Short mmCIF file of C-alpha atoms in Angstrom, two decimals:
data_model
loop_
_atom_site.label_atom_id
_atom_site.label_comp_id
_atom_site.label_asym_id
_atom_site.label_seq_id
_atom_site.Cartn_x
_atom_site.Cartn_y
_atom_site.Cartn_z
CA GLN C 197 -24.23 49.17 -15.67
CA LYS C 198 -25.12 49.40 -12.01
CA GLU C 199 -25.06 52.85 -10.50
CA VAL C 200 -22.91 51.76 -7.56
CA GLU C 201 -20.74 48.70 -7.94
CA GLN C 202 -19.06 46.65 -5.27
CA ASN C 203 -17.48 43.24 -5.25
CA SER C 204 -19.83 41.04 -3.24
CA GLY C 205 -16.97 39.09 -1.68
CA PRO C 206 -16.52 37.52 0.73
CA LEU C 207 -13.30 39.34 1.43
CA SER C 208 -11.34 37.40 4.02
CA VAL C 209 -8.52 39.01 5.99
CA PRO C 210 -6.63 37.81 9.06
CA GLU C 211 -7.11 39.60 12.34
CA GLY C 212 -4.85 42.62 12.60
CA ALA C 213 -4.53 43.08 8.84
CA ILE C 214 -5.80 45.97 6.72
CA ALA C 215 -9.10 45.34 4.95
CA SER C 216 -9.60 47.29 1.73
CA LEU C 217 -13.11 47.68 0.38
CA ASN C 218 -13.72 49.27 -2.99
CA CYS C 219 -16.63 50.90 -4.76
CA THR C 220 -17.17 52.59 -8.12
CA TYR C 221 -20.07 54.75 -9.16
CA SER C 222 -21.44 55.77 -12.52
CA ASP C 223 -22.97 59.22 -11.92
CA GLN C 224 -20.30 61.90 -12.31
CA GLY C 225 -22.60 64.31 -10.50
CA SER C 226 -22.53 62.29 -7.28
CA GLN C 227 -21.77 64.56 -4.39
CA SER C 228 -21.70 62.64 -1.14
CA PHE C 229 -20.33 59.21 -0.39
CA PHE C 230 -21.09 56.95 2.52
CA TRP C 231 -19.99 53.68 3.97
CA TYR C 232 -22.48 51.68 5.99
CA ARG C 233 -21.85 48.54 7.97
CA GLN C 234 -24.61 45.96 8.20
CA TYR C 235 -24.46 42.99 10.50
CA SER C 236 -26.54 40.00 9.50
CA GLY C 237 -30.20 40.61 10.28
CA LYS C 238 -29.57 44.17 11.41
CA SER C 239 -30.09 47.58 9.86
CA PRO C 240 -27.29 49.48 8.09
CA GLU C 241 -25.20 51.69 10.36
CA LEU C 242 -23.33 54.73 9.05
CA ILE C 243 -19.61 54.53 9.75
CA MET C 244 -18.05 57.08 7.39
CA PHE C 245 -19.00 59.80 4.96
CA ILE C 246 -16.80 61.82 2.62
CA TYR C 247 -17.45 64.71 0.26
CA SER C 248 -14.05 65.87 -0.97
CA ASN C 249 -11.30 64.18 -2.89
CA GLY C 250 -8.64 62.65 -0.72
CA ASP C 251 -8.62 60.73 2.51
CA LYS C 252 -10.71 61.03 5.63
CA GLU C 253 -9.68 59.18 8.75
CA ASP C 254 -11.78 58.22 11.76
CA GLY C 255 -10.14 55.85 14.19
CA ARG C 256 -9.31 52.60 12.40
CA PHE C 257 -11.32 53.63 9.36
CA THR C 258 -10.10 55.65 6.37
CA ALA C 259 -12.35 56.62 3.48
CA GLN C 260 -10.70 57.56 0.20
CA LEU C 261 -12.41 59.40 -2.63
CA ASN C 262 -11.24 59.96 -6.18
CA LYS C 263 -13.93 61.76 -8.14
CA ALA C 264 -11.95 61.74 -11.39
CA SER C 265 -11.88 57.96 -11.29
CA GLN C 266 -15.34 57.74 -9.72
CA TYR C 267 -13.92 55.54 -7.04
CA VAL C 268 -14.34 55.42 -3.30
CA SER C 269 -12.75 53.01 -0.87
CA LEU C 270 -12.77 52.12 2.79
CA LEU C 271 -9.69 50.92 4.63
CA ILE C 272 -10.04 49.20 7.99
CA ARG C 273 -6.77 49.00 9.90
CA ASP C 274 -6.06 46.39 12.58
CA SER C 275 -9.13 44.41 11.50
CA GLN C 276 -11.02 42.69 14.29
CA PRO C 277 -13.43 39.74 14.14
CA SER C 278 -16.14 42.20 15.21
CA ASP C 279 -15.60 44.02 11.91
CA SER C 280 -17.02 41.01 10.09
CA ALA C 281 -20.12 42.35 8.37
CA THR C 282 -21.39 43.53 5.01
CA TYR C 283 -20.14 46.97 4.03
CA LEU C 284 -22.42 49.04 1.85
CA CYS C 285 -21.18 51.85 -0.34
CA ALA C 286 -23.74 54.57 -0.96
CA VAL C 287 -23.76 57.80 -2.96
CA THR C 288 -26.07 60.77 -3.25
CA SER C 289 -26.72 62.90 -6.28
CA GLY C 290 -28.71 66.04 -6.63
CA GLY C 291 -30.13 68.28 -4.00
CA TYR C 292 -32.59 65.98 -2.32
CA GLN C 293 -30.28 63.43 -0.76
CA LYS C 294 -31.63 60.37 -2.54
CA VAL C 295 -29.12 57.67 -1.77
CA THR C 296 -28.15 54.86 -4.10
CA PHE C 297 -26.62 51.78 -2.56
CA GLY C 298 -24.30 49.14 -3.84
CA THR C 299 -25.01 45.50 -3.12
CA GLY C 300 -22.37 45.42 -0.41
CA THR C 301 -19.13 43.56 0.22
CA LYS C 302 -19.08 40.86 2.84
CA LEU C 303 -15.98 41.08 5.02
CA GLN C 304 -14.76 38.16 7.11
CA VAL C 305 -11.99 38.78 9.64
CA ILE C 306 -10.38 35.50 10.58
CA PRO C 307 -9.11 35.25 14.19
CA GLU T 971 -32.25 60.27 21.54
CA ALA T 972 -34.65 57.64 20.28
CA GLY T 973 -33.73 56.15 16.94
CA VAL T 974 -35.87 55.38 13.94
CA THR T 975 -38.58 52.95 14.94
CA GLN T 976 -40.30 50.57 12.61
CA PHE T 977 -43.06 48.08 13.21
CA PRO T 978 -43.93 45.41 12.85
CA SER T 979 -40.50 43.85 12.76
CA HIS T 980 -41.86 40.87 10.86
CA SER T 981 -45.03 40.31 8.88
CA VAL T 982 -46.20 37.20 7.08
CA ILE T 983 -49.26 37.66 4.90
CA GLU T 984 -50.98 35.83 2.11
CA LYS T 985 -50.92 37.00 -1.45
CA GLY T 986 -53.75 39.43 -2.03
CA GLN T 987 -53.88 40.70 1.55
CA THR T 988 -53.05 44.19 2.70
CA VAL T 989 -50.17 45.14 4.96
CA THR T 990 -49.31 48.48 6.49
CA LEU T 991 -45.82 49.24 7.70
CA ARG T 992 -45.12 52.10 10.06
CA CYS T 993 -42.05 54.24 10.61
CA ASP T 994 -41.41 56.77 13.35
CA PRO T 995 -38.40 58.91 12.43
CA ILE T 996 -36.04 60.62 14.81
CA SER T 997 -37.82 63.61 16.27
CA GLY T 998 -37.06 66.76 14.31
CA HIS T 999 -35.86 64.97 11.17
CA ASP T 1000 -37.67 66.48 8.20
CA ASN T 1001 -36.41 63.89 5.74
CA LEU T 1002 -37.90 60.42 5.80
CA TYR T 1003 -37.08 57.70 3.32
CA TRP T 1004 -38.37 54.27 2.53
CA TYR T 1005 -36.07 51.65 1.07
CA ARG T 1006 -36.49 47.99 0.28
CA ARG T 1007 -34.06 45.12 0.03
CA VAL T 1008 -35.15 42.07 -1.86
CA MET T 1009 -33.16 38.90 -1.17
CA GLY T 1010 -29.77 39.03 -2.86
CA LYS T 1011 -30.27 42.50 -4.29
CA GLU T 1012 -29.10 45.95 -3.28
CA ILE T 1013 -31.12 48.25 -1.07
CA LYS T 1014 -33.42 50.13 -3.41
CA PHE T 1015 -34.90 53.57 -2.90
CA LEU T 1016 -38.69 53.77 -2.78
CA LEU T 1017 -39.53 57.33 -1.83
CA HIS T 1018 -38.54 60.41 0.09
CA PHE T 1019 -40.65 62.72 2.23
CA VAL T 1020 -39.68 66.20 3.27
CA LYS T 1021 -41.97 66.84 6.19
CA GLU T 1022 -45.40 65.77 4.94
CA SER T 1023 -44.65 66.24 1.23
CA LYS T 1024 -43.47 63.55 -1.16
CA GLN T 1025 -40.21 64.88 -2.57
CA ASP T 1026 -39.40 61.91 -4.75
CA GLU T 1027 -41.44 58.76 -5.26
CA SER T 1028 -39.65 57.53 -8.34
CA GLY T 1029 -38.75 54.24 -6.70
CA MET T 1030 -42.26 53.11 -5.90
CA PRO T 1031 -42.75 49.87 -7.86
CA ASN T 1032 -46.41 50.33 -8.81
CA ASN T 1033 -49.71 51.67 -7.61
CA ARG T 1034 -50.15 48.85 -5.11
CA PHE T 1035 -47.81 50.81 -2.85
CA LEU T 1036 -49.09 53.88 -1.02
CA ALA T 1037 -47.02 55.95 1.37
CA GLU T 1038 -48.22 58.68 3.64
CA ARG T 1039 -46.66 60.88 6.26
CA THR T 1040 -49.21 62.32 8.58
CA GLY T 1041 -48.41 65.84 9.75
CA GLY T 1042 -44.79 65.37 8.88
CA THR T 1043 -44.25 62.93 11.73
CA TYR T 1044 -44.61 59.17 11.33
CA SER T 1045 -45.05 57.50 7.97
CA THR T 1046 -46.95 54.47 6.76
CA LEU T 1047 -46.34 52.32 3.72
CA LYS T 1048 -49.30 50.27 2.61
CA VAL T 1049 -49.12 47.41 0.15
CA GLN T 1050 -52.50 46.46 -1.29
CA PRO T 1051 -52.90 43.82 -2.59
CA ALA T 1052 -49.60 42.18 -1.73
CA GLU T 1053 -47.84 40.00 -4.28
CA LEU T 1054 -45.13 37.39 -3.81
CA GLU T 1055 -42.45 39.67 -5.26
CA ASP T 1056 -43.14 42.25 -2.56
CA SER T 1057 -41.32 40.07 -0.03
CA GLY T 1058 -38.20 41.65 1.37
CA VAL T 1059 -36.96 43.90 4.11
CA TYR T 1060 -38.42 47.39 4.16
CA PHE T 1061 -36.19 49.98 5.76
CA CYS T 1062 -37.13 53.43 6.86
CA ALA T 1063 -34.50 56.08 7.43
CA SER T 1064 -34.48 59.68 8.49
CA SER T 1065 -32.02 62.53 8.28
CA GLN T 1066 -31.81 66.22 8.91
CA GLU T 1067 -28.77 67.34 6.97
CA HIS T 1068 -26.20 65.82 4.66
CA TYR T 1069 -24.67 63.49 7.20
CA GLY T 1070 -26.20 60.25 6.13
CA TYR T 1071 -29.23 58.45 7.25
CA THR T 1072 -30.17 56.77 10.45
CA PHE T 1073 -31.91 53.56 9.60
CA GLY T 1074 -34.65 51.78 11.43
CA SER T 1075 -34.29 48.09 12.12
CA GLY T 1076 -36.53 47.22 9.18
CA THR T 1077 -39.69 45.25 8.62
CA ARG T 1078 -39.24 41.82 7.13
CA LEU T 1079 -42.25 41.18 4.91
CA THR T 1080 -42.99 37.70 3.66
CA VAL T 1081 -45.82 37.20 1.21
CA VAL T 1082 -46.89 33.57 0.84
#
């Protein structure tokens, strides 16, 4: 079992719709959860992080965390073509901030 | 604020040669990480420096890989001798607290 699992996609949504990206993780001791966006040929860029159960909103982005289910998601409202990228879920465990990444979900926003 | 800088951006070397990758973290960031992404796979952790000390090097594939961080500033990752399976994108990242990394733009290594 992979430590961080994501559906590789592609996930296609029409412009203006809500994109829902999901991630599960295997280590119950995971403490911090991150979403990175990576455009093709570019480096990952942090867009959201969450530590506590519940929702965290930042602009059009909402991260949701459910530690009991070991599940974290990212919602993108009013999706734009510029949101088309690969979204990487990442988690940290332990005190030294080692981050484990999922393989990423490719999102395509169709104009 | 300057970001994390990596160079070279691309490197093509022959099997058996040596390559050295360099990373300059954001000034003041004690934590420096090396990651690698092989085609089609997830980004994999290689090692973590706190200042000049190796905190965790559990991800280093084998003893052909040597990482150093001189004086707690920039870091180098040397691959000697390089093998075909070492091809991939090598990312460096730095952080200060628990707010996620800032990644460099990566070095694309191709071993032929």
